[in-house]
Coordinates of C-alpha atoms in Angstrom, one line a residue:
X1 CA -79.9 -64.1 145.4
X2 CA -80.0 -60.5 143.8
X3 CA -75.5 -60.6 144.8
X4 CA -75.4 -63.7 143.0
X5 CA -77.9 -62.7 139.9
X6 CA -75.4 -59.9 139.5
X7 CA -72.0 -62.0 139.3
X8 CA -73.5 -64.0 137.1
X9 CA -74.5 -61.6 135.0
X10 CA -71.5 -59.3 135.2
X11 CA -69.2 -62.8 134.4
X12 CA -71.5 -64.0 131.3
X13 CA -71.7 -60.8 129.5
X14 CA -68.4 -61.0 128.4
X15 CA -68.3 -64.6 127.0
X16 CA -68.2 -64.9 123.4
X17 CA -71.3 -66.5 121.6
X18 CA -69.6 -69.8 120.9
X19 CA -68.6 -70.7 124.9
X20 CA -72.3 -70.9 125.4
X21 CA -73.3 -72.6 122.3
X22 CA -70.1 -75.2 122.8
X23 CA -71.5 -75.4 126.7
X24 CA -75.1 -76.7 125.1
X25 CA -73.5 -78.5 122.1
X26 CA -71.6 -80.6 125.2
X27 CA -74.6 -81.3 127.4
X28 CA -76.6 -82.3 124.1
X29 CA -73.3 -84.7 123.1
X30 CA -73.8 -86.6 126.3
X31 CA -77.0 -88.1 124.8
X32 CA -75.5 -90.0 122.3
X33 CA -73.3 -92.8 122.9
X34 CA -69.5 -92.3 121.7
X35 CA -68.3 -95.3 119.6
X36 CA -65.2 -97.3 120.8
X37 CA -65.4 -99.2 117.3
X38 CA -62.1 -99.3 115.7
X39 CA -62.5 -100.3 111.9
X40 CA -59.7 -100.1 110.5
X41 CA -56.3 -101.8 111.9
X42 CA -54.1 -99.3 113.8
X43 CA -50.8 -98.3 112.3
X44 CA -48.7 -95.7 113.5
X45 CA -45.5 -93.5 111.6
X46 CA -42.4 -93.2 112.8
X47 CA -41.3 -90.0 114.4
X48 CA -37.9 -88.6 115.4
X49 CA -38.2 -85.8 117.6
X50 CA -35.6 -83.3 119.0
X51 CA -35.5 -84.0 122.6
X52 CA -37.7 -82.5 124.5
X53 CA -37.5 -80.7 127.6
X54 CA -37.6 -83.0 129.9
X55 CA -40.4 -82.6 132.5
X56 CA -39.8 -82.2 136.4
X57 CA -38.6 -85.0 138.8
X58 CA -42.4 -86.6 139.7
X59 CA -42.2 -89.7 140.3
X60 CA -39.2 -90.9 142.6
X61 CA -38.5 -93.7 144.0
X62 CA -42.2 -95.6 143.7
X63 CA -43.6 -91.7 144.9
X64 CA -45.6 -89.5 143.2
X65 CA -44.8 -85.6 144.1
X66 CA -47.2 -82.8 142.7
X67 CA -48.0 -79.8 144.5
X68 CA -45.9 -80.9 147.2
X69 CA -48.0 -83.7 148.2
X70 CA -46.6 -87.2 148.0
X71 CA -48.8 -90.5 146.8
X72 CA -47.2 -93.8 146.6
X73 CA -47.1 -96.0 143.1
X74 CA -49.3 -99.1 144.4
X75 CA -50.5 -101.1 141.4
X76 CA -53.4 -101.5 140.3
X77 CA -53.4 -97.6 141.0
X78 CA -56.6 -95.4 142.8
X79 CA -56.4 -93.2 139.6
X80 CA -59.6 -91.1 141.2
X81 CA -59.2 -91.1 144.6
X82 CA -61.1 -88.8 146.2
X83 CA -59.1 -88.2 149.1
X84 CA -56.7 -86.1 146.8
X85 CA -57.3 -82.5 145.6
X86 CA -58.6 -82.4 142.1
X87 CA -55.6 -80.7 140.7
X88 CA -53.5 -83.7 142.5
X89 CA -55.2 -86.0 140.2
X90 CA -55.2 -84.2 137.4
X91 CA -51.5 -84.2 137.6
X92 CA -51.5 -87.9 137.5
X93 CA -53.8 -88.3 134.6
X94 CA -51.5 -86.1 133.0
X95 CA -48.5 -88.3 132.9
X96 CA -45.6 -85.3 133.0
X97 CA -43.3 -88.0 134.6
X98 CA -43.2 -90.4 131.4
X99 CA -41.2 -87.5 130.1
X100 CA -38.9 -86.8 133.3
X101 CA -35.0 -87.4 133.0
X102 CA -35.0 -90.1 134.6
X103 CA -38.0 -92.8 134.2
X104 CA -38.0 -96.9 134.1
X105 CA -39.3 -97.6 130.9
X106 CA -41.3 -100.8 132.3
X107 CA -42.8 -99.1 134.8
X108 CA -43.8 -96.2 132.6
X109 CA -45.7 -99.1 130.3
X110 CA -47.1 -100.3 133.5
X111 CA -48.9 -97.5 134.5
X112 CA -50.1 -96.9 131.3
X113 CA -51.6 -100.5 130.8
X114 CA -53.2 -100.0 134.4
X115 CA -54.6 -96.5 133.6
X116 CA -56.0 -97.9 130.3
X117 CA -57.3 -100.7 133.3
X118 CA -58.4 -98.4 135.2
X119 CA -60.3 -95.9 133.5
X120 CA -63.2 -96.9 131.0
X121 CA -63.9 -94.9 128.0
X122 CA -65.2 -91.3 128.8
X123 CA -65.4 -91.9 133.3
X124 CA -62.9 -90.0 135.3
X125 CA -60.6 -87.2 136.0
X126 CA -58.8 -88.7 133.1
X127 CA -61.3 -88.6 130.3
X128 CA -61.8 -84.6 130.7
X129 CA -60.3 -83.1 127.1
X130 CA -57.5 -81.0 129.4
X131 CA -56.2 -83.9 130.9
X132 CA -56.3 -85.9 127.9
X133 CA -54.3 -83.2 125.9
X134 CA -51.4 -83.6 127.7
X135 CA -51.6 -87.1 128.3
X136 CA -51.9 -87.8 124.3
X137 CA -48.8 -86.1 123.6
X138 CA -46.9 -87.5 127.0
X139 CA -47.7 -90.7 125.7
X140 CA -46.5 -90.1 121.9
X141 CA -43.5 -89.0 123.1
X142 CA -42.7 -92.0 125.0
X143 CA -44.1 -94.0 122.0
X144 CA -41.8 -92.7 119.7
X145 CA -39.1 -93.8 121.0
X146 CA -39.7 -96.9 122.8
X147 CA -37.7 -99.7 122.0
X148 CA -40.6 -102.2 122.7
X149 CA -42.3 -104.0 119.6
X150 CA -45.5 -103.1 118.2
X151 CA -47.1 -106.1 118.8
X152 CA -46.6 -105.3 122.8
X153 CA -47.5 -101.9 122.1
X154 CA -51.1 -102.8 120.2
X155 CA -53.4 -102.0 123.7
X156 CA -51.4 -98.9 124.2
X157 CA -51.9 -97.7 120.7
X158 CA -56.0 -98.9 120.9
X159 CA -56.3 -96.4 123.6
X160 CA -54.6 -93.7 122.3
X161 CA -56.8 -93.8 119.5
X162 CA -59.7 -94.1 121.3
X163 CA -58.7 -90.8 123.8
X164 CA -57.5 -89.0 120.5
X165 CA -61.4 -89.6 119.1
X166 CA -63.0 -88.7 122.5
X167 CA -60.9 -85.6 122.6
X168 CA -62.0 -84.6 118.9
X169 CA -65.6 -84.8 120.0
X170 CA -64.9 -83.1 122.7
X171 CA -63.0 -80.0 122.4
X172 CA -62.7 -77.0 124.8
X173 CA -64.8 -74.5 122.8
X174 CA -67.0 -73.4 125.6
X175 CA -63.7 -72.4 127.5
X176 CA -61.2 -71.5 124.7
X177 CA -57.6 -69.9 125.5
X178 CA -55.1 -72.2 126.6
X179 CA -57.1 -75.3 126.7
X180 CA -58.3 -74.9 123.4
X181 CA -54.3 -74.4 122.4
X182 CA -53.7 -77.7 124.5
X183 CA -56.4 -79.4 122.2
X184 CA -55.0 -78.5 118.9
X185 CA -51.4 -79.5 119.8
X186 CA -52.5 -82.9 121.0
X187 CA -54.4 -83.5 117.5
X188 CA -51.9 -82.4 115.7
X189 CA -49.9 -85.2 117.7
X190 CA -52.2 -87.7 117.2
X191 CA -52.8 -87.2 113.4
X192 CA -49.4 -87.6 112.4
X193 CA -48.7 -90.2 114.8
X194 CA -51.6 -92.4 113.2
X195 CA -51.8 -93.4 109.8
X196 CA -55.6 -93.4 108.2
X197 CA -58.4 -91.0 107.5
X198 CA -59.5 -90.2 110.9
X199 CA -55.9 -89.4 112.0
X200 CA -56.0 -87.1 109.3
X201 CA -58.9 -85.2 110.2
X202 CA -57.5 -84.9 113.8
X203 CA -54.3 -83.5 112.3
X204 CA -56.4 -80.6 110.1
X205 CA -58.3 -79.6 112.9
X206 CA -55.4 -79.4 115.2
X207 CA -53.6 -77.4 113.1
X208 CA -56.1 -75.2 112.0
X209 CA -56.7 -74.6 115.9
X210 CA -53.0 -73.8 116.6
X211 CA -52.4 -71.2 113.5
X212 CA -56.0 -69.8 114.7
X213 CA -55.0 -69.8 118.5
X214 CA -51.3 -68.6 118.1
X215 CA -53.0 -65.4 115.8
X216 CA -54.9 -64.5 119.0
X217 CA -53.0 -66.0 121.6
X218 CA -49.5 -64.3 121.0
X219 CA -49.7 -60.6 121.5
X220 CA -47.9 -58.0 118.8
X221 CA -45.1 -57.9 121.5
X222 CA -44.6 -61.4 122.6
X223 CA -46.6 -62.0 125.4
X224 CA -49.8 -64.4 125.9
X225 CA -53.1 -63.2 126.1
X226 CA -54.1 -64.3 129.8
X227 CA -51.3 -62.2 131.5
X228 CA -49.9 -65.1 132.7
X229 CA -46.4 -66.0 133.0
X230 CA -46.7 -69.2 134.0
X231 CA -49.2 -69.9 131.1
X232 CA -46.9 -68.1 128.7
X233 CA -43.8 -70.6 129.2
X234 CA -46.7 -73.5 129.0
X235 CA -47.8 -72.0 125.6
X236 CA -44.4 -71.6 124.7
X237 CA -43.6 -74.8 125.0
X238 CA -46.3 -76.3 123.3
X239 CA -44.9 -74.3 119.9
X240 CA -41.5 -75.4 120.1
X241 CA -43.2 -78.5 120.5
X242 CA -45.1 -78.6 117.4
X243 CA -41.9 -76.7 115.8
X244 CA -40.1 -80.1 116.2
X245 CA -42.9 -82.3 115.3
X246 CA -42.8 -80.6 112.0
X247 CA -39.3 -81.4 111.6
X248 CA -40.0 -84.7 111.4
X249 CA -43.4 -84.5 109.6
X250 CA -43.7 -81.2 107.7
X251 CA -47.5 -80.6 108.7
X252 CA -46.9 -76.7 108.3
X253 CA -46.2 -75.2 104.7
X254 CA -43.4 -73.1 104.4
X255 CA -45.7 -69.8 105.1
X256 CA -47.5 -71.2 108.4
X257 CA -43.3 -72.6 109.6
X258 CA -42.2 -69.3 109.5
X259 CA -45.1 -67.9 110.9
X260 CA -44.6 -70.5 114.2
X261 CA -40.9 -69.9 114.3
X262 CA -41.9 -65.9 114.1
X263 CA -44.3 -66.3 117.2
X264 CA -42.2 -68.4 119.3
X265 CA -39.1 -65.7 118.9
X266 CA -41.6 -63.6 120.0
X267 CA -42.8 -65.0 122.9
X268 CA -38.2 -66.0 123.7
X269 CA -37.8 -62.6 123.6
X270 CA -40.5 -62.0 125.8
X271 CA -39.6 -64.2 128.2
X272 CA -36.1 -63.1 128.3
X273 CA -36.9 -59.5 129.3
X274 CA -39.3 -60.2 132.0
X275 CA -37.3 -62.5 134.3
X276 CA -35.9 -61.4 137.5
X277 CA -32.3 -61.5 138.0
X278 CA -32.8 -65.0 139.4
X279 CA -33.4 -66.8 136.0
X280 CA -37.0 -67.0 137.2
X281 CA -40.5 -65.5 136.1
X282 CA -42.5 -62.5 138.3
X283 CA -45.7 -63.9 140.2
X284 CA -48.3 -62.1 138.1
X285 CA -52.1 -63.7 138.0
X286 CA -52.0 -67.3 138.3
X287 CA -48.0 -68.4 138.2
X288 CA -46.1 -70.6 140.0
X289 CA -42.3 -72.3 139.9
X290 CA -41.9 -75.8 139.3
X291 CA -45.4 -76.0 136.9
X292 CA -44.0 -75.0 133.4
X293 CA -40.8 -75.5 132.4
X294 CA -37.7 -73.6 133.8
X295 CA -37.2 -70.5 131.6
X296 CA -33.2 -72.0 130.9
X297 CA -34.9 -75.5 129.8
X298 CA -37.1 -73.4 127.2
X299 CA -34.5 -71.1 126.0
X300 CA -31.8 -74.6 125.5
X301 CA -35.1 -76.6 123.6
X302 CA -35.1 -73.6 121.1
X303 CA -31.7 -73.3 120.3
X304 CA -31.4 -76.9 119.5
X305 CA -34.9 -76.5 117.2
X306 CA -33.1 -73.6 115.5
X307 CA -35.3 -71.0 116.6
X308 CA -33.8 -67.3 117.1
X309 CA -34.5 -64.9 119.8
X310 CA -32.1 -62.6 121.9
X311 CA -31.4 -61.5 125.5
X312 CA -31.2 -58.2 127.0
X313 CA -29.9 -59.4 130.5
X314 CA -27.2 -56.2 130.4
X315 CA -30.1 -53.5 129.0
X316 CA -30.6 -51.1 131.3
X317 CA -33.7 -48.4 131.0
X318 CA -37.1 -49.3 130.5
X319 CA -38.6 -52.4 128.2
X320 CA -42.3 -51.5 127.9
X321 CA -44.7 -54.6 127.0
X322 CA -47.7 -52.5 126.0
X323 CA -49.8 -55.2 124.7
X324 CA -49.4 -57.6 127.7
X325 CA -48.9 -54.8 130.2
X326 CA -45.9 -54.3 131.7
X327 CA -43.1 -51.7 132.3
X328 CA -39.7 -53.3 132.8
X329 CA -37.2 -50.9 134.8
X330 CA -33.7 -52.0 135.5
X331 CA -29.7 -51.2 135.6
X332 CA -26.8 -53.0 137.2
X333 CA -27.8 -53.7 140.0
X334 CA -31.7 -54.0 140.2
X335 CA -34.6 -54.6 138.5
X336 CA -38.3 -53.8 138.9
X337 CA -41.6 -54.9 136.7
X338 CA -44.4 -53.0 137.0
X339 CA -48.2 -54.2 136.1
X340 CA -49.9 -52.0 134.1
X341 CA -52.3 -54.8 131.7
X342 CA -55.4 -55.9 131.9
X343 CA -55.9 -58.8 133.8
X344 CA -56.8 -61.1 130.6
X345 CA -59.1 -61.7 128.2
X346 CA -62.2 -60.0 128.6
X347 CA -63.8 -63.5 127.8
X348 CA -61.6 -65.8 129.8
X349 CA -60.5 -64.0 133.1
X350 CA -59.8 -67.3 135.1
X351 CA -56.5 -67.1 136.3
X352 CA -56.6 -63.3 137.5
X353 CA -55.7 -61.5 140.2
X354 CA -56.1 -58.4 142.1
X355 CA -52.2 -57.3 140.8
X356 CA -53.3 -54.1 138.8
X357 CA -50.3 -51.7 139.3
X358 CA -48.4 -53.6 141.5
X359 CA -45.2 -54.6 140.8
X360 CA -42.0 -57.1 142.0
X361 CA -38.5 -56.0 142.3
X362 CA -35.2 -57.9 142.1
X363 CA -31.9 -56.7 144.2
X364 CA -28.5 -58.0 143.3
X365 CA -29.8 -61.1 142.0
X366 CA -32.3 -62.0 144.3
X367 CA -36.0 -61.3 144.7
X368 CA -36.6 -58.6 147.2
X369 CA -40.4 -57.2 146.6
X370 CA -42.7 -60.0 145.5
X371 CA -46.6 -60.6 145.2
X372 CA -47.6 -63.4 146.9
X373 CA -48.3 -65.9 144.3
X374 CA -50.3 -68.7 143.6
X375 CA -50.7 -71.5 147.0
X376 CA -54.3 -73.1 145.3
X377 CA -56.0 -73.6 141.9
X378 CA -59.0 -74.7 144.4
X379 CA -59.9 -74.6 148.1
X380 CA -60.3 -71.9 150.5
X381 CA -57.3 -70.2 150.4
X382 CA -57.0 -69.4 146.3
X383 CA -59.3 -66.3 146.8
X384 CA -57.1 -64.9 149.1
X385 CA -53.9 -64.9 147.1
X386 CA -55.7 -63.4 144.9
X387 CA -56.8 -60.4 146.6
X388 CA -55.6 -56.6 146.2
X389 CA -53.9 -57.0 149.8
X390 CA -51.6 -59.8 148.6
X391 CA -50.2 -57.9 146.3
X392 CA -47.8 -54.5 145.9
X393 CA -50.8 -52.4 144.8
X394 CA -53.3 -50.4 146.6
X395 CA -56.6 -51.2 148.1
X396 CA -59.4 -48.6 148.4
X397 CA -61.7 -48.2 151.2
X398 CA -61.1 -52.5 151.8
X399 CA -63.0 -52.8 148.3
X400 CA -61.0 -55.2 145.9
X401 CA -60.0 -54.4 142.3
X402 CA -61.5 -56.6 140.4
X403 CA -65.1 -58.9 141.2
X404 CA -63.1 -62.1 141.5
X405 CA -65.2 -65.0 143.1
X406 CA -66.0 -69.0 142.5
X407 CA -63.1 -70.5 141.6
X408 CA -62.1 -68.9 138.3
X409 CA -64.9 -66.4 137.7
X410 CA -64.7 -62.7 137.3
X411 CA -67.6 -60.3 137.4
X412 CA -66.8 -56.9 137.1
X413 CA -63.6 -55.6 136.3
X414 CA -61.4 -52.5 136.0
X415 CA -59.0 -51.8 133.5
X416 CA -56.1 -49.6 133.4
X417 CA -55.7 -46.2 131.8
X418 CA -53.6 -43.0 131.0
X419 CA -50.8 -45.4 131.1
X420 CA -47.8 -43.1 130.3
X421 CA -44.1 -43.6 130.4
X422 CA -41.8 -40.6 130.5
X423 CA -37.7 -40.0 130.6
X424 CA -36.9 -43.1 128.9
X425 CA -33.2 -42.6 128.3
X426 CA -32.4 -40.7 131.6
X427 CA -31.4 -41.9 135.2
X428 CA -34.8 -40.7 136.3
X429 CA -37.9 -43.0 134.3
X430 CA -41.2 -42.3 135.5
X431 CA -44.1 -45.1 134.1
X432 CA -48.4 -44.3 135.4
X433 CA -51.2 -45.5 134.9
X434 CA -54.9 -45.6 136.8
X435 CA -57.9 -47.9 137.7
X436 CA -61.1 -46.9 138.5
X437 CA -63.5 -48.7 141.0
X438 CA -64.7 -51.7 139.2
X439 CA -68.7 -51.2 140.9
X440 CA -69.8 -48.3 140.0
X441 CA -73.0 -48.4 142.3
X442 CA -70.4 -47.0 144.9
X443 CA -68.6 -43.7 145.2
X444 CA -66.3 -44.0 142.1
X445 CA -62.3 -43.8 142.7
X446 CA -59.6 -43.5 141.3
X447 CA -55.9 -44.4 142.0
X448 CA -53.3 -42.9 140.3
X449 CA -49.9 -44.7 140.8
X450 CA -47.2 -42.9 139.5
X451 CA -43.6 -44.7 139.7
X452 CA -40.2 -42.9 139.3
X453 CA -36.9 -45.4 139.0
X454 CA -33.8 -43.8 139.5
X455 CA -30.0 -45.0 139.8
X456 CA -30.0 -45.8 143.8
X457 CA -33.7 -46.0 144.7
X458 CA -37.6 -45.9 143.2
X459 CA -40.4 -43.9 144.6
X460 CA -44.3 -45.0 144.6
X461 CA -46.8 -41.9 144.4
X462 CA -50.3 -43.0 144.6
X463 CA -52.8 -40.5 144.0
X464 CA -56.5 -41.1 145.3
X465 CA -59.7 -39.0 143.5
X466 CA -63.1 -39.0 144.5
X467 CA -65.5 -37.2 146.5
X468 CA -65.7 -37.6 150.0
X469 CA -63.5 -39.6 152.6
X470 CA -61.9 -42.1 151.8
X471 CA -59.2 -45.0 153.1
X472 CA -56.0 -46.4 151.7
X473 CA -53.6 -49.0 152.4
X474 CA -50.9 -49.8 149.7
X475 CA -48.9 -53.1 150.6
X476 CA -45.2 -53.7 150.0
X477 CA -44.7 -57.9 150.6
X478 CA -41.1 -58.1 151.3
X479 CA -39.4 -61.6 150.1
X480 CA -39.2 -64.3 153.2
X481 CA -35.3 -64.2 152.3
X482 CA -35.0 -60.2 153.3
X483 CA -34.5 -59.5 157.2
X484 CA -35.5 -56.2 158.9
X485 CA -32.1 -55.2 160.8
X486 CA -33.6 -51.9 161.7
X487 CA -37.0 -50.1 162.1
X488 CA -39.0 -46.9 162.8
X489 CA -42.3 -45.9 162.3
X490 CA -41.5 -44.3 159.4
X491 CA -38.0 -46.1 157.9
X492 CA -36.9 -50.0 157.8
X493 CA -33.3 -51.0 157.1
X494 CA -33.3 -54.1 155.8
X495 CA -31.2 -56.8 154.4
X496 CA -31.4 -58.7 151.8
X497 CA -28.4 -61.5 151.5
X498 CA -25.1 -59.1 151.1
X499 CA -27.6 -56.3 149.8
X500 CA -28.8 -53.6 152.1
X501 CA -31.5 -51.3 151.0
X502 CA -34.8 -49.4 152.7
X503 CA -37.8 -47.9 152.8
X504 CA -39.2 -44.6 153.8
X505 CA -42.5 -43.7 154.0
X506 CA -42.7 -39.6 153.0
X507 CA -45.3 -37.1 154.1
X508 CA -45.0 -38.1 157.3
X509 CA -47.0 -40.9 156.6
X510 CA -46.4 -44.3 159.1
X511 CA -45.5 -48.1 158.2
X512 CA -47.7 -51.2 160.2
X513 CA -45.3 -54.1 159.8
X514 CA -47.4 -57.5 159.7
X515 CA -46.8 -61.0 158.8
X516 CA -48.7 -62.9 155.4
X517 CA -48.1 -65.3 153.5
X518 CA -45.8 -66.4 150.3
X519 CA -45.8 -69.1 148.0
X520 CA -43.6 -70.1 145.2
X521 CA -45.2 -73.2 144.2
X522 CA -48.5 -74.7 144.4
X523 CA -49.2 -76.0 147.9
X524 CA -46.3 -74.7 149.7
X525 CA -46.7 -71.2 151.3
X526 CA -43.8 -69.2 154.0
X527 CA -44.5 -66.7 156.0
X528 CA -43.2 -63.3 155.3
X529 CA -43.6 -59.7 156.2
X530 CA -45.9 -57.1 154.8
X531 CA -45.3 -53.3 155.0
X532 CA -48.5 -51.2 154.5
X533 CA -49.1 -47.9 154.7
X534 CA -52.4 -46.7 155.3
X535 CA -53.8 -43.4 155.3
X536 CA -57.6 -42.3 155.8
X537 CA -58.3 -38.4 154.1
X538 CA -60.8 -36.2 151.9
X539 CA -59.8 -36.9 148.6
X540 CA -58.2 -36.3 146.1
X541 CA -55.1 -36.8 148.6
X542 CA -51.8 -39.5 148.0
X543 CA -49.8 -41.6 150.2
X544 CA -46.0 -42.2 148.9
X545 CA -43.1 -44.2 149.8
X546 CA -39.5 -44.6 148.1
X547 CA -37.0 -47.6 148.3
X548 CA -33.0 -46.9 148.2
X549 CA -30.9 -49.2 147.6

């Protein structure tokens, strides 16, 4: 009871006064009943958008596939059926695959007449604001540009209205961040899709949310708030998004336009400088492929809106991201990113992990050191992705980093410090930066990670301080793809498609090779190998390690 007092009080303390105000304002909301009554006939506008990026192949061939699970299309559909995961649902209620390259337009009117069936007013997976965010714009976008007449349309456009209502009394105030964003773009949607009063005050609050939430959301160098880049690309695409609705409606002046575009070059740029030399984004936090658009899809959507940003794919050196966190370290041939943020929003910690200081590397175009990503967004295995040991950072006396626990909750935290960069412009670079024990009931420690990227090879220093004895392990997760040709206790040889590099523990220190887990995407995990080092001395004492390539 006193453990869970604690957490609760260590998680709450950092909410802002309007999540818990919004969380009562909600419960108090359900007393009164939410009218369905639609006075006024419905009439929509035309839009003409520039086409968006279309959404990932999810329904094929009368399947559904999200999070690598397959459920069949069977008419009238189970839209709540509790023998899938949550997040399997909410993927359905979301309706990504209206928007898909490929989609029968009959069938795509089906399933929306049977969710609208299906799902009474304000019951369901379906009727939670999230969900309905997305779903209000999937829908809008298959709307305008349906060839089907109105008149066959009318139940369709009924229920729209009705979810774009229910989601106006019900916006995500008590969580903010990203949902909130998701809010304000589907108003903003909705109100200039609709014709009429109502639509109008759904299209002033969704664009005062959006100018509000991209201020806070977009850091000065480009990067989203919750140190996500999973959630960045999502965010990303939602402004472009709204970018090209404004094409067609003009809902921003000229000031609050070029304020948008601004943002969104911001967050291209961003984007361009982080990705490994697959194309791809770096498993930080909560991120996984396949769940926000492909970085190529995003970069092709902005060109055609006219939006500007640039590429540094030939830089070599250091890109710092101080705001968001990150050191960015390559030449030719490599390329490392190291973690040296905050894990998020003091307020809205959700989709952290244990990643302080740890860091993924790229080898001749392939991924060669990785974190271990995201396998759940609920279940018995998310915790454990998200631990210090499943990532290329180091753990202290078996204590994680940071208090993660429930599904998305965060207690106590620690934040990095003395982060430093040095040597920019030569052929040696050296980037640090600390964390201190998050309880500080215990024995307080620091580490000290101090990394130097040279030409041919990088070497990790990681400095422990503290009284008294203490044990480190520091984790190196090598890519499922890379094959150990040759090993020591102290040296592996190793193989990475035509690229050979390896790693040497220094100080005579000694490698355990075991096996973990990796995953890419959401639900599907491979084993690979971890290298740790540990060591077990009176601090202050360091353990070190160098990869050559």
């Amino acid at each position: 009871m006193i453990k869970k007092l604690s957490l609760l009080f260590h998680t709450l303390r950092y909410l802002k006064p309007i999540q818990l105000y919004w969380r009562l304002y909600l419960k108090v909301s359900r007393l009164f009943q939410f009218s369905t009554e639609i006075k006024e006939a419905i009439k929509v506008k035309p839009i003409v958008l520039t086409p968006p990026i279309a959404k990932y192949e999810s329904l094929v061939e009368g399947q559904f596939h999200f999070l690598n699970e397959v459920g069949c299309v069977i008419l009238p559909m189970n839209w709540n059926n509790d023998k899938q995961s949550k997040l399997w649902l909410y993927n359905l209620h979301y309706f990504d695959y209206l928007n898909q390259q490929q989609i029968d337009q009959q069938l795509a009117l089906d399933l929306m007449q049977d969710w609208i069936s299906q799902n009474p007013v304000g019951t369901g997976n379906g009727w939670e604001p999230y969900t309905l965010s997305l779903r209000i714009v999937n829908w809008i976008k298959l709307l305008s540009k349906t060839s089907v007449q109105d008149e066959q349309l009318l139940p369709l456009y009924n229920s729209l209205f009705l979810q774009s209502r229910y989601l106006f009394k019900h916006l995500e105030y008590h969580l903010l961040g990203n949902h909130l964003f998701k809010n304000g773009v589907a108003l903003l949607f909705a109100g200039t899709f609709f014709k009429g009063d109502e639509a109008r005050s759904w299209l002033n609050k969704g664009k005062q949310i959006i100018l509000e939430q991209t201020e806070e959301q977009v850091l000065a160098d480009g990067g989203h708030f919750e140190r996500s880049p999973m959630y960045h690309l999502l965010i990303l695409e939602d402004i472009l998004d709204c970018l090209s609705l404004d094409q067609s409606a003009d809902n921003f002046s000229v000031s609050e336009k070029d304020f948008m575009q601004n943002k969104g070059s911001a967050m291209l740029n961003f984007v361009a400088d982080i990705l490994h030399q697959d194309g791809e984004i770096p498993f930080f936090n909560d991120t996984a492929l396949h769940i926000a658009p492909a970085p190529e899809s995003i970069f092709n959507y902005a060109n055609n809106l006219g939006v500007k940003f640039s590429t540094n794919v030939d830089e070599t050196g250091v890109i710092e991201k101080p705001d968001f966190g990150l050191f960015v370290l390559q030449n030719q041939h490599s390329k490392l990113i190291f973690d040296v943020g905050v894990i998020g929003p003091d307020y809205l910690p959700g989709h952290a992990h244990c990643d302080s200081l740890s860091y993924e590397f790229s080898l001749a175009g392939k991924r060669c050191i990785v974190n271990s990503g995201t396998y759940q967004y609920a279940g018995e295995k998310r915790n454990s992705f998200r631990a210090t040991n499943a990532h290329n950072t180091l753990c202290i006396d078996g204590v994680e980093q940071h208090e993660i626990w429930s599904t998305f909750r965060v207690a106590r935290r620690a934040p990095p410090f003395n982060v430093s960069v040095h040597n920019k412009k030569t052929d040696s670079i050296e980037c640090s930066a600390a964390i201190s024990s998050c309880k500080k009931g215990l024995r307080e420690t620091i580490h000290k990670r101090v990394l130097n990227f040279q030409q041919n090879q990088f070497v990790i220093v990681d400095e422990i301080e503290g009284d008294g004895l203490h044990f480190a392990e520091s984790f190196i997760h090598l890519h499922p793809e890379v094959k150990i040709i040759k090993s020591t206790d102290s040296e592996l040889q190793c193989q990475l498609g035509e690229a050979d590099f390896s790693i040497k523990a220094m100080d005579e220190l000694k490698f355990d090779v075991e096996k973990a887990w990796f995953s890419a995407e959401f639900g599907l995990k491979v084993e690979n190998t971890v290298v740790v080092i540990r060591k077990q001395a009176i601090s202050p004492f360091s353990l070190s390690y160098k990869v050559c390539f």
